[in-house]
mmCIF file of C-alpha atoms and ligand atoms in Angstrom:
data_model
loop_
_atom_site.group_PDB
_atom_site.id
_atom_site.type_symbol
_atom_site.label_atom_id
_atom_site.label_comp_id
_atom_site.label_asym_id
_atom_site.label_seq_id
_atom_site.Cartn_x
_atom_site.Cartn_y
_atom_site.Cartn_z
ATOM 1 C CA MET P 767 18.365 9.354 11.267
ATOM 2 C CA ALA P 768 16.801 8.758 7.827
ATOM 3 C CA HIS P 769 19.068 7.090 5.367
ATOM 4 C CA CYS P 770 16.926 7.323 2.222
ATOM 5 C CA GLY P 771 19.303 6.376 -0.262
ATOM 6 C CA SER P 772 18.767 2.506 0.902
ATOM 7 C CA ASP P 773 17.447 0.140 -0.878
ATOM 8 C CA LEU P 774 14.167 -1.894 0.371
ATOM 9 C CA SER P 775 16.354 -5.113 -1.441
ATOM 10 C CA ALA P 776 19.540 -4.275 0.667
ATOM 11 C CA ALA P 777 19.173 -7.798 2.711
ATOM 12 C CA GLU P 778 18.839 -9.913 -0.418
ATOM 13 C CA ALA P 779 23.029 -8.853 -0.890
ATOM 14 C CA ILE P 780 23.399 -10.296 2.558
ATOM 15 C CA THR P 781 21.548 -13.953 1.983
ATOM 16 C CA PRO P 782 21.383 -14.206 -1.372
ATOM 17 C CA HIS P 783 19.097 -17.490 -3.573
ATOM 18 C CA PHE P 784 16.542 -17.799 -0.104
ATOM 19 C CA PRO P 785 12.978 -18.305 -0.287
ATOM 20 C CA GLU P 786 10.623 -17.887 -2.994
ATOM 21 C CA MET P 787 7.280 -18.906 -3.033
ATOM 22 C CA LYS P 788 6.881 -20.760 0.540
ATOM 23 C CA ARG P 789 5.446 -23.724 0.369
ATOM 24 C CA LYS P 790 3.391 -22.887 3.434
ATOM 25 C CA LEU P 791 1.215 -19.512 1.324
ATOM 26 C CA LEU P 792 -1.053 -22.826 -0.035
ATOM 27 C CA ASP P 793 -2.481 -23.361 3.133
ATOM 28 C CA TYR P 794 -4.241 -20.090 2.729
ATOM 29 C CA LEU P 795 -4.286 -20.072 -0.808
ATOM 30 C CA ARG P 796 -8.461 -20.172 -2.692
ATOM 31 C CA CYS P 797 -9.058 -19.748 -5.924
ATOM 32 C CA PRO P 798 -10.549 -16.213 -6.209
ATOM 33 C CA SER P 799 -13.026 -17.289 -9.124
ATOM 34 C CA CYS P 800 -14.157 -20.677 -7.604
ATOM 35 C CA GLY P 801 -13.067 -20.261 -3.728
ATOM 36 C CA GLY P 802 -11.931 -23.980 -4.847
ATOM 37 C CA ASN P 803 -8.927 -25.539 -3.541
ATOM 38 C CA ILE P 804 -5.724 -24.249 -4.409
ATOM 39 C CA THR P 805 -3.126 -27.446 -5.559
ATOM 40 C CA LEU P 806 0.174 -27.302 -6.972
ATOM 41 C CA PRO P 807 0.687 -29.917 -9.638
ATOM 42 C CA SER P 808 3.990 -28.216 -10.925
ATOM 43 C CA VAL P 809 6.860 -27.779 -10.147
ATOM 44 C CA THR P 810 9.780 -26.102 -12.758
ATOM 45 C CA GLN P 811 12.155 -24.721 -10.517
ATOM 46 C CA GLU P 812 12.620 -25.028 -6.957
ATOM 47 C CA GLU P 813 15.566 -24.646 -4.008
ATOM 48 C CA GLY P 814 14.582 -27.045 -1.061
ATOM 49 C CA ALA P 815 11.002 -26.583 0.185
ATOM 50 C CA GLU P 816 11.067 -22.817 -1.738
ATOM 51 C CA ILE P 817 8.995 -22.793 -5.491
ATOM 52 C CA MET P 818 10.557 -20.496 -8.403
ATOM 53 C CA GLU P 819 8.873 -21.661 -11.111
ATOM 54 C CA GLY P 820 6.291 -23.659 -11.558
ATOM 55 C CA GLN P 821 2.043 -24.013 -11.756
ATOM 56 C CA LEU P 822 -0.624 -23.403 -9.125
ATOM 57 C CA ALA P 823 -4.358 -25.102 -9.896
ATOM 58 C CA CYS P 824 -7.694 -24.564 -8.842
ATOM 59 C CA ASP P 825 -9.099 -28.329 -8.021
ATOM 60 C CA SER P 826 -12.886 -27.368 -8.687
ATOM 61 C CA CYS P 827 -12.567 -25.541 -11.988
ATOM 62 C CA ALA P 828 -9.600 -26.634 -13.137
ATOM 63 C CA GLN P 829 -7.811 -22.919 -13.688
ATOM 64 C CA SER P 830 -4.518 -22.331 -13.772
ATOM 65 C CA PHE P 831 -2.019 -20.085 -12.166
ATOM 66 C CA PRO P 832 1.494 -19.888 -13.209
ATOM 67 C CA ILE P 833 4.156 -18.843 -9.863
ATOM 68 C CA VAL P 834 7.038 -16.515 -12.104
ATOM 69 C CA ARG P 835 10.547 -15.182 -9.883
ATOM 70 C CA GLY P 836 9.059 -16.962 -7.327
ATOM 71 C CA VAL P 837 5.671 -14.762 -6.927
ATOM 72 C CA PRO P 838 2.111 -16.774 -7.282
ATOM 73 C CA ARG P 839 0.256 -14.388 -10.085
ATOM 74 C CA PHE P 840 -3.371 -14.385 -10.246
ATOM 75 C CA ALA P 841 -4.116 -11.621 -12.281
ATOM 76 C CA ALA P 842 -2.431 -11.027 -15.426
ATOM 77 C CA THR P 843 -2.069 -7.516 -16.553
ATOM 78 C CA GLU P 844 -3.169 -8.062 -20.345
ATOM 79 C CA ASP P 845 -6.619 -9.371 -18.946
ATOM 80 C CA LEU P 846 -7.452 -5.958 -17.279
ATOM 81 C CA ALA P 847 -10.226 -3.485 -17.758
ATOM 82 C CA PRO P 848 -8.189 -0.646 -18.985
ATOM 83 C CA ASP P 849 -8.994 2.192 -16.152
ATOM 84 C CA LYS P 850 -7.286 -1.036 -13.643
ATOM 85 C CA ALA P 851 -4.436 -1.470 -16.008
ATOM 86 C CA ALA P 852 -3.363 2.193 -16.503
ATOM 87 C CA THR P 853 -3.291 2.441 -12.727
ATOM 88 C CA ALA P 854 -1.219 -0.580 -12.570
ATOM 89 C CA GLU P 855 1.048 -0.117 -14.734
ATOM 90 C CA ASN P 856 1.234 3.698 -13.515
ATOM 91 C CA PHE P 857 2.369 1.934 -10.480
ATOM 92 C CA GLY P 858 4.752 -1.352 -11.811
ATOM 93 C CA TRP P 859 6.373 1.541 -12.710
ATOM 94 C CA GLN P 860 7.243 3.435 -10.000
ATOM 95 C CA TRP P 861 7.605 1.323 -7.384
ATOM 96 C CA GLN P 862 10.040 -0.244 -9.398
ATOM 97 C CA HIS P 863 12.213 3.058 -10.114
ATOM 98 C CA PHE P 864 11.237 4.102 -6.262
ATOM 99 C CA THR P 865 12.800 1.129 -4.295
ATOM 100 C CA HIS P 866 14.419 3.188 -1.555
ATOM 101 C CA GLY P 867 13.783 2.190 2.325
ATOM 102 C CA ASN P 868 13.600 4.668 4.910
ATOM 103 C CA ASP P 869 13.777 4.685 8.809
ATOM 104 C CA LEU P 870 10.452 6.627 9.316
ATOM 105 C CA TYR P 871 8.290 4.481 7.156
ATOM 106 C CA ALA P 872 7.901 2.971 10.703
ATOM 107 C CA GLU P 873 6.521 6.159 12.270
ATOM 108 C CA GLN P 874 4.262 7.106 9.085
ATOM 109 C CA PHE P 875 3.089 3.481 8.861
ATOM 110 C CA LEU P 876 1.791 3.637 12.331
ATOM 111 C CA GLY P 877 0.136 7.002 11.920
ATOM 112 C CA TRP P 878 -2.278 5.547 9.129
ATOM 113 C CA ILE P 879 -2.860 2.737 11.016
ATOM 114 C CA ALA P 880 -3.392 4.157 14.557
ATOM 115 C CA PRO P 881 -4.847 2.983 17.123
ATOM 116 C CA VAL P 882 -2.850 -0.041 15.567
ATOM 117 C CA ARG P 883 0.887 -0.682 17.619
ATOM 118 C CA PRO P 884 3.690 -3.774 16.281
ATOM 119 C CA GLU P 885 3.139 -5.516 19.348
ATOM 120 C CA PHE P 886 -0.162 -5.911 17.255
ATOM 121 C CA PHE P 887 0.842 -7.642 14.361
ATOM 122 C CA LYS P 888 2.711 -10.613 17.373
ATOM 123 C CA ASP P 889 1.485 -14.265 15.963
ATOM 124 C CA LYS P 890 -1.283 -12.683 13.504
ATOM 125 C CA VAL P 891 -1.910 -13.889 10.477
ATOM 126 C CA VAL P 892 -1.999 -10.809 8.401
ATOM 127 C CA LEU P 893 -2.971 -9.565 5.099
ATOM 128 C CA GLU P 894 -1.830 -6.285 3.372
ATOM 129 C CA GLY P 895 -4.035 -5.155 -0.089
ATOM 130 C CA GLY P 896 -1.974 -3.236 -2.298
ATOM 131 C CA CYS P 897 1.574 -3.613 -1.069
ATOM 132 C CA GLY P 898 3.004 -1.596 -3.451
ATOM 133 C CA LYS P 899 7.413 -2.083 -2.807
ATOM 134 C CA GLY P 900 6.698 -3.872 0.300
ATOM 135 C CA ARG P 901 7.241 -1.584 2.751
ATOM 136 C CA HIS P 902 4.746 -2.158 5.190
ATOM 137 C CA THR P 903 5.008 -5.803 4.448
ATOM 138 C CA LEU P 904 8.410 -5.744 5.304
ATOM 139 C CA LEU P 905 7.362 -4.134 8.773
ATOM 140 C CA ALA P 906 4.568 -6.502 10.077
ATOM 141 C CA ALA P 907 7.091 -9.730 9.013
ATOM 142 C CA SER P 908 9.757 -7.801 11.329
ATOM 143 C CA TRP P 909 7.214 -7.045 14.094
ATOM 144 C CA GLY P 910 6.462 -11.060 14.980
ATOM 145 C CA ALA P 911 4.035 -11.271 12.351
ATOM 146 C CA ARG P 912 2.923 -15.534 12.161
ATOM 147 C CA GLU P 913 3.008 -14.729 8.202
ATOM 148 C CA ILE P 914 1.682 -11.586 6.307
ATOM 149 C CA ILE P 915 0.888 -11.413 2.527
ATOM 150 C CA GLY P 916 1.229 -8.455 0.727
ATOM 151 C CA VAL P 917 -1.326 -8.636 -2.160
ATOM 152 C CA ASP P 918 -0.375 -5.555 -5.233
ATOM 153 C CA LEU P 919 -1.872 -5.921 -8.910
ATOM 154 C CA SER P 920 1.027 -4.365 -10.691
ATOM 155 C CA ASP P 921 4.740 -5.522 -11.160
ATOM 156 C CA ALA P 922 5.517 -3.859 -7.976
ATOM 157 C CA VAL P 923 5.274 -7.582 -6.517
ATOM 158 C CA GLU P 924 8.809 -7.604 -8.185
ATOM 159 C CA THR P 925 10.153 -4.968 -6.058
ATOM 160 C CA ALA P 926 8.594 -6.195 -2.358
ATOM 161 C CA PHE P 927 9.192 -9.449 -3.293
ATOM 162 C CA ALA P 928 13.006 -8.218 -3.605
ATOM 163 C CA ALA P 929 12.676 -6.422 -0.670
ATOM 164 C CA THR P 930 10.651 -9.285 1.697
ATOM 165 C CA ARG P 931 12.173 -12.787 -0.035
ATOM 166 C CA VAL P 932 14.655 -13.639 2.925
ATOM 167 C CA LEU P 933 11.866 -13.247 5.593
ATOM 168 C CA GLU P 934 10.297 -16.491 6.262
ATOM 169 C CA ASN P 935 7.728 -15.734 6.978
ATOM 170 C CA ALA P 936 6.733 -12.918 3.972
ATOM 171 C CA HIS P 937 4.989 -13.895 1.083
ATOM 172 C CA ILE P 938 4.274 -11.787 -2.357
ATOM 173 C CA VAL P 939 1.130 -12.212 -4.362
ATOM 174 C CA GLN P 940 0.414 -10.902 -7.359
ATOM 175 C CA ALA P 941 -3.153 -10.046 -7.580
ATOM 176 C CA ASP P 942 -6.601 -7.890 -7.400
ATOM 177 C CA ILE P 943 -8.304 -7.101 -4.365
ATOM 178 C CA TYR P 944 -11.490 -7.310 -6.230
ATOM 179 C CA HIS P 945 -10.752 -11.177 -6.572
ATOM 180 C CA LEU P 946 -8.291 -11.815 -3.750
ATOM 181 C CA PRO P 947 -7.608 -15.509 -3.505
ATOM 182 C CA PHE P 948 -7.941 -16.189 0.024
ATOM 183 C CA PRO P 949 -10.584 -17.089 1.601
ATOM 184 C CA ARG P 950 -11.835 -15.499 5.821
ATOM 185 C CA VAL P 951 -8.673 -16.284 7.338
ATOM 186 C CA PHE P 952 -6.915 -13.192 8.650
ATOM 187 C CA ASP P 953 -6.633 -12.404 11.656
ATOM 188 C CA TYR P 954 -5.440 -8.486 10.458
ATOM 189 C CA VAL P 955 -5.912 -7.265 6.816
ATOM 190 C CA PHE P 956 -4.952 -3.560 6.536
ATOM 191 C CA SER P 957 -4.836 -1.561 3.314
ATOM 192 C CA VAL P 958 -2.697 1.764 2.973
ATOM 193 C CA GLY P 959 -3.402 4.547 0.419
ATOM 194 C CA VAL P 960 -4.864 1.417 -1.876
ATOM 195 C CA LEU P 961 -8.569 1.998 -2.344
ATOM 196 C CA HIS P 962 -8.745 5.185 -3.090
ATOM 197 C CA HIS P 963 -7.336 4.218 -6.817
ATOM 198 C CA LEU P 964 -9.719 1.567 -7.697
ATOM 199 C CA PRO P 965 -12.846 2.084 -9.736
ATOM 200 C CA ASP P 966 -14.837 1.442 -7.372
ATOM 201 C CA PRO P 967 -13.237 1.825 -3.604
ATOM 202 C CA ALA P 968 -16.162 0.946 -0.818
ATOM 203 C CA ALA P 969 -16.327 -2.637 -3.852
ATOM 204 C CA GLY P 970 -12.327 -2.741 -2.697
ATOM 205 C CA PHE P 971 -13.057 -2.418 0.938
ATOM 206 C CA ARG P 972 -15.435 -5.292 0.852
ATOM 207 C CA SER P 973 -13.009 -7.409 -0.797
ATOM 208 C CA LEU P 974 -10.763 -6.943 1.662
ATOM 209 C CA SER P 975 -13.207 -7.302 4.637
ATOM 210 C CA ALA P 976 -14.549 -10.426 3.212
ATOM 211 C CA THR P 977 -11.017 -11.853 3.960
ATOM 212 C CA VAL P 978 -11.259 -11.346 7.772
ATOM 213 C CA LYS P 979 -12.108 -14.368 10.137
ATOM 214 C CA PRO P 980 -15.147 -13.658 12.466
ATOM 215 C CA GLY P 981 -12.998 -11.916 15.450
ATOM 216 C CA GLY P 982 -10.060 -10.490 13.953
ATOM 217 C CA HIS P 983 -9.594 -7.092 12.785
ATOM 218 C CA LEU P 984 -9.591 -4.747 9.754
ATOM 219 C CA SER P 985 -7.680 -0.905 8.662
ATOM 220 C CA ALA P 986 -7.994 1.353 5.882
ATOM 221 C CA TRP P 987 -6.349 4.246 5.175
ATOM 222 C CA VAL P 988 -8.074 6.681 1.983
ATOM 223 C CA TYR P 989 -7.625 10.374 0.852
ATOM 224 C CA GLY P 990 -10.323 12.678 2.451
ATOM 225 C CA ALA P 991 -12.048 15.233 0.660
ATOM 226 C CA GLU P 992 -12.437 17.500 3.245
ATOM 227 C CA ASN P 993 -9.712 20.343 3.334
ATOM 228 C CA ASN P 994 -8.626 18.689 -0.158
ATOM 229 C CA GLU P 995 -10.404 20.895 -2.424
ATOM 230 C CA TRP P 996 -7.440 22.782 -3.719
ATOM 231 C CA ILE P 997 -6.532 19.823 -5.293
ATOM 232 C CA THR P 998 -9.562 18.291 -6.391
ATOM 233 C CA ARG P 999 -10.360 21.299 -7.372
ATOM 234 C CA GLY P 1000 -6.878 22.375 -8.805
ATOM 235 C CA ILE P 1001 -4.648 19.379 -9.408
ATOM 236 C CA ASN P 1002 -6.957 16.434 -10.131
ATOM 237 C CA PRO P 1003 -7.795 17.958 -13.694
ATOM 238 C CA LEU P 1004 -4.226 18.308 -14.685
ATOM 239 C CA ARG P 1005 -3.706 15.013 -13.289
ATOM 240 C CA GLU P 1006 -6.404 13.275 -15.238
ATOM 241 C CA LYS P 1007 -5.847 14.688 -18.696
ATOM 242 C CA PHE P 1008 -2.344 15.181 -18.513
ATOM 243 C CA SER P 1009 0.330 13.946 -16.360
ATOM 244 C CA SER P 1010 -1.115 10.625 -15.366
ATOM 245 C CA LYS P 1011 -1.428 9.923 -19.843
ATOM 246 C CA ILE P 1012 2.658 11.164 -19.922
ATOM 247 C CA ASP P 1013 5.423 8.784 -19.997
ATOM 248 C CA GLN P 1014 6.484 7.854 -16.068
ATOM 249 C CA ARG P 1015 9.681 8.872 -16.990
ATOM 250 C CA ALA P 1016 9.043 12.490 -18.769
ATOM 251 C CA LEU P 1017 6.787 12.304 -14.775
ATOM 252 C CA LEU P 1018 9.961 11.581 -13.241
ATOM 253 C CA GLN P 1019 11.480 15.085 -14.975
ATOM 254 C CA LEU P 1020 8.887 16.848 -14.468
ATOM 255 C CA SER P 1021 7.641 16.368 -10.859
ATOM 256 C CA LYS P 1022 10.991 17.581 -9.193
ATOM 257 C CA PHE P 1023 9.610 21.308 -9.808
ATOM 258 C CA PRO P 1024 6.318 20.915 -7.359
ATOM 259 C CA THR P 1025 8.622 18.654 -5.066
ATOM 260 C CA ALA P 1026 10.884 21.883 -5.077
ATOM 261 C CA LEU P 1027 8.294 24.137 -3.774
ATOM 262 C CA MET P 1028 6.912 21.329 -1.376
ATOM 263 C CA TYR P 1029 10.562 20.662 -0.173
ATOM 264 C CA LEU P 1030 11.645 23.950 0.617
ATOM 265 C CA ALA P 1031 8.440 24.489 2.374
ATOM 266 C CA THR P 1032 9.003 22.186 4.202
ATOM 267 C CA LYS P 1033 12.864 22.522 4.544
ATOM 268 C CA LEU P 1034 13.038 26.099 5.421
ATOM 269 C CA VAL P 1035 8.337 27.225 7.204
ATOM 270 C CA TYR P 1036 7.408 24.065 8.107
ATOM 271 C CA GLY P 1037 9.355 22.611 9.543
ATOM 272 C CA PRO P 1038 11.603 24.543 11.396
ATOM 273 C CA LEU P 1039 8.070 26.797 12.760
ATOM 274 C CA ASN P 1040 6.724 23.851 14.218
ATOM 275 C CA ARG P 1041 9.382 22.475 15.460
ATOM 276 C CA SER P 1042 9.269 25.781 18.402
ATOM 277 C CA ASP P 1043 6.145 26.390 20.715
ATOM 278 C CA ALA P 1044 6.123 29.496 19.653
ATOM 279 C CA GLY P 1045 6.562 28.776 16.130
ATOM 280 C CA ALA P 1046 4.170 25.931 16.053
ATOM 281 C CA LYS P 1047 1.512 28.747 17.191
ATOM 282 C CA VAL P 1048 2.238 30.634 13.778
ATOM 283 C CA ALA P 1049 2.347 27.374 11.947
ATOM 284 C CA ARG P 1050 -1.117 26.265 12.827
ATOM 285 C CA HIS P 1051 -2.715 28.726 10.491
ATOM 286 C CA LEU P 1052 -0.522 28.349 7.256
ATOM 287 C CA PHE P 1053 -1.990 26.651 4.292
ATOM 288 C CA TYR P 1054 -1.495 22.565 4.766
ATOM 289 C CA ASN P 1055 0.382 22.853 7.913
ATOM 290 C CA ASP P 1056 -0.847 19.258 9.716
ATOM 291 C CA TYR P 1057 0.775 17.394 6.804
ATOM 292 C CA LEU P 1058 4.244 19.641 5.689
ATOM 293 C CA ASN P 1059 4.867 19.662 8.684
ATOM 294 C CA ALA P 1060 4.821 15.590 8.914
ATOM 295 C CA ILE P 1061 6.226 14.959 5.206
ATOM 296 C CA SER P 1062 9.078 17.916 6.530
ATOM 297 C CA LYS P 1063 11.591 15.163 7.824
ATOM 298 C CA PHE P 1064 11.909 13.388 4.929
ATOM 299 C CA GLY P 1065 14.498 13.912 2.367
ATOM 300 C CA TRP P 1066 14.218 14.447 -1.260
ATOM 301 C CA ARG P 1067 13.899 11.378 -2.129
ATOM 302 C CA GLU P 1068 10.155 10.641 -0.281
ATOM 303 C CA GLN P 1069 9.021 14.013 -1.545
ATOM 304 C CA HIS P 1070 9.250 13.741 -4.758
ATOM 305 C CA THR P 1071 7.815 9.771 -4.657
ATOM 306 C CA ILE P 1072 4.786 11.389 -2.806
ATOM 307 C CA VAL P 1073 4.737 14.674 -5.451
ATOM 308 C CA PHE P 1074 4.934 11.581 -8.208
ATOM 309 C CA ASP P 1075 2.430 9.003 -6.609
ATOM 310 C CA HIS P 1076 0.028 11.687 -6.485
ATOM 311 C CA LEU P 1077 0.690 12.763 -9.851
ATOM 312 C CA VAL P 1078 1.117 8.975 -11.760
ATOM 313 C CA ALA P 1079 -2.327 7.675 -10.539
ATOM 314 C CA PRO P 1080 -4.930 7.481 -13.162
ATOM 315 C CA THR P 1081 -8.168 7.323 -10.313
ATOM 316 C CA SER P 1082 -7.721 8.913 -7.108
ATOM 317 C CA HIS P 1083 -11.055 9.368 -5.313
ATOM 318 C CA TYR P 1084 -11.572 12.286 -2.391
ATOM 319 C CA ILE P 1085 -13.432 10.414 0.504
ATOM 320 C CA HIS P 1086 -15.731 12.336 2.129
ATOM 321 C CA ARG P 1087 -16.094 11.192 5.870
ATOM 322 C CA ASP P 1088 -19.812 10.287 5.964
ATOM 323 C CA GLU P 1089 -18.940 7.928 2.957
ATOM 324 C CA PHE P 1090 -15.938 6.375 4.848
ATOM 325 C CA GLU P 1091 -18.498 5.898 7.512
ATOM 326 C CA ALA P 1092 -20.907 3.807 5.586
ATOM 327 C CA TRP P 1093 -17.885 1.659 4.806
ATOM 328 C CA TRP P 1094 -17.465 0.794 8.343
ATOM 329 C CA SER P 1095 -21.758 0.554 8.950
ATOM 330 C CA ALA P 1096 -22.366 -2.123 5.828
ATOM 331 C CA ILE P 1097 -19.655 -4.788 7.074
ATOM 332 C CA ASN P 1098 -19.738 -6.716 10.121
ATOM 333 C CA ALA P 1099 -17.677 -4.862 12.066
ATOM 334 C CA GLU P 1100 -18.117 -3.262 16.236
ATOM 335 C CA ASP P 1101 -15.789 -0.972 17.637
ATOM 336 C CA VAL P 1102 -15.077 0.588 14.400
ATOM 337 C CA THR P 1103 -12.632 4.276 15.387
ATOM 338 C CA ILE P 1104 -11.944 6.628 12.610
ATOM 339 C CA GLY P 1105 -9.691 9.588 12.927
ATOM 340 C CA TRP P 1106 -8.965 12.792 11.215
ATOM 341 C CA HIS P 1107 -4.565 12.256 9.467
ATOM 342 C CA ASN P 1108 -2.541 15.154 9.210
ATOM 343 C CA LYS P 1109 -5.952 16.998 8.491
ATOM 344 C CA ASN P 1110 -6.122 15.340 4.783
ATOM 345 C CA SER P 1111 -7.329 11.889 5.474
ATOM 346 C CA TRP P 1112 -9.327 9.137 7.441
ATOM 347 C CA ARG P 1113 -8.093 5.799 8.806
ATOM 348 C CA GLY P 1114 -10.594 3.631 10.414
ATOM 349 C CA PHE P 1115 -9.838 0.530 12.419
ATOM 350 C CA ALA P 1116 -12.189 -1.945 13.046
ATOM 351 C CA ARG P 1117 -13.619 -5.816 14.501
ATOM 352 C CA ILE P 1118 -15.068 -8.183 12.580
ATOM 353 C CA ARG P 1119 -18.195 -9.429 14.674
ATOM 354 C CA ILE P 1120 -18.061 -13.305 15.803
HETATM 355 C C1 SAM K 23 -0.328 4.610 -3.732
HETATM 356 S S1 SAM K 23 0.159 2.508 -4.093
HETATM 357 C C2 SAM K 23 0.658 2.197 -2.112
HETATM 358 C C3 SAM K 23 1.315 0.719 -2.352
HETATM 359 C C4 SAM K 23 1.652 0.352 -0.580
HETATM 360 N N1 SAM K 23 0.585 0.132 0.422
HETATM 361 C C5 SAM K 23 2.539 1.777 0.607
HETATM 362 O O1 SAM K 23 1.791 2.411 1.216
HETATM 363 O O2 SAM K 23 3.383 1.927 0.070
HETATM 364 C C6 SAM K 23 -0.999 1.929 -4.743
HETATM 365 C C7 SAM K 23 -0.657 0.581 -4.594
HETATM 366 O O3 SAM K 23 -2.177 -0.136 -5.155
HETATM 367 C C8 SAM K 23 -2.154 -0.919 -5.989
HETATM 368 N N2 SAM K 23 -3.605 -1.237 -6.486
HETATM 369 C C9 SAM K 23 -3.951 -0.560 -7.673
HETATM 370 N N3 SAM K 23 -5.208 -1.087 -7.649
HETATM 371 C C10 SAM K 23 -5.142 -2.429 -7.419
HETATM 372 C C11 SAM K 23 -6.151 -3.510 -7.422
HETATM 373 N N4 SAM K 23 -7.150 -3.261 -7.652
HETATM 374 N N5 SAM K 23 -5.749 -4.900 -6.553
HETATM 375 C C12 SAM K 23 -4.084 -5.011 -6.310
HETATM 376 N N6 SAM K 23 -3.329 -4.179 -6.222
HETATM 377 C C13 SAM K 23 -3.954 -2.538 -6.291
HETATM 378 C C14 SAM K 23 -1.008 -0.662 -7.512
HETATM 379 O O4 SAM K 23 -0.482 -1.133 -7.663
HETATM 380 C C15 SAM K 23 -0.130 0.041 -6.072
HETATM 381 O O5 SAM K 23 0.888 -0.652 -6.040
HETATM 382 ZN ZN1 ZN K 24 -11.436 -22.432 -9.282
#
């Protein structure tokens, strides 16, 4: 049963004042500017081996990076280019508002990273590119990753940190996917629903792939161009000129109207029809059936999050299959598996050559 009202950070209530920045994260950090070693010259607040406030520094170029409220900050949002700053601001607001958890997230996540299964995470050092509120960081940690580092550019890191702070093997870092503060050290890197929001998605993909160690694996899921013409032609102009520009509180209210339409359609038509063999034969001729059936299990709050998420994004690219395939061909990947997910998006998985 889904309990959409539960908060992702509920674990915090059980174990208050648990780890902040965990000292072992230092083993994985490198300067995002010059690749130099990161040291910890100053700790202003500590609990046991955990650092709440302090300063990280590069021992080559002498840049420093603050640790604020338990999160190392490698990207200052005030220094970003305007398009990236708008994306960070809007998603930062979104994930500080929609902080709920949902029991269906695991199944949804596995759909995005297929053929990966929970056992795959066991003992791996994992990076998540664009962790949002930390729902997948949390799952990776609970599926036995040795360490999972969730990175996000926006203030979503505050929510992600609250959601994962009690887990010894989970870490949250504020950084830009284009300038990641890590060497080629990860057994597995994944990114779900993020690359299409970057100004140059292929460059973000390359940057993520450069952190996978030889023999490690990479997963990415992006919006597809195919079957989404109704969005690219009909919704995108509205998103670009209006919904991503207005105050997020106003969009929160306005987005309830399209959510209500989608909610009624999924609960009254798509969900019920697809549950029987005879109904499914009819339903497969309906508009956007695969996707609307997939989300018909979600309650109001999750469906509202999905609609809001689409409308709030200042930048969204819809990627063609051949373009997505070209990303994988351009990195040092083998055994590439590309799949069309819900007939509206692309997921990829591959091994990075030794
Ligand atoms: C649609 S959300 C997806 C979040 C998460 N992957 C999930 O599925 O719940 C996109 C996320 O990408 C982050 N993001 C956008 N541009 C980024 C960048 N340049 N570097 C790191 N994160 C970025 C946003 O802040 C946002 O949290
Ligand atoms: Zn440096």
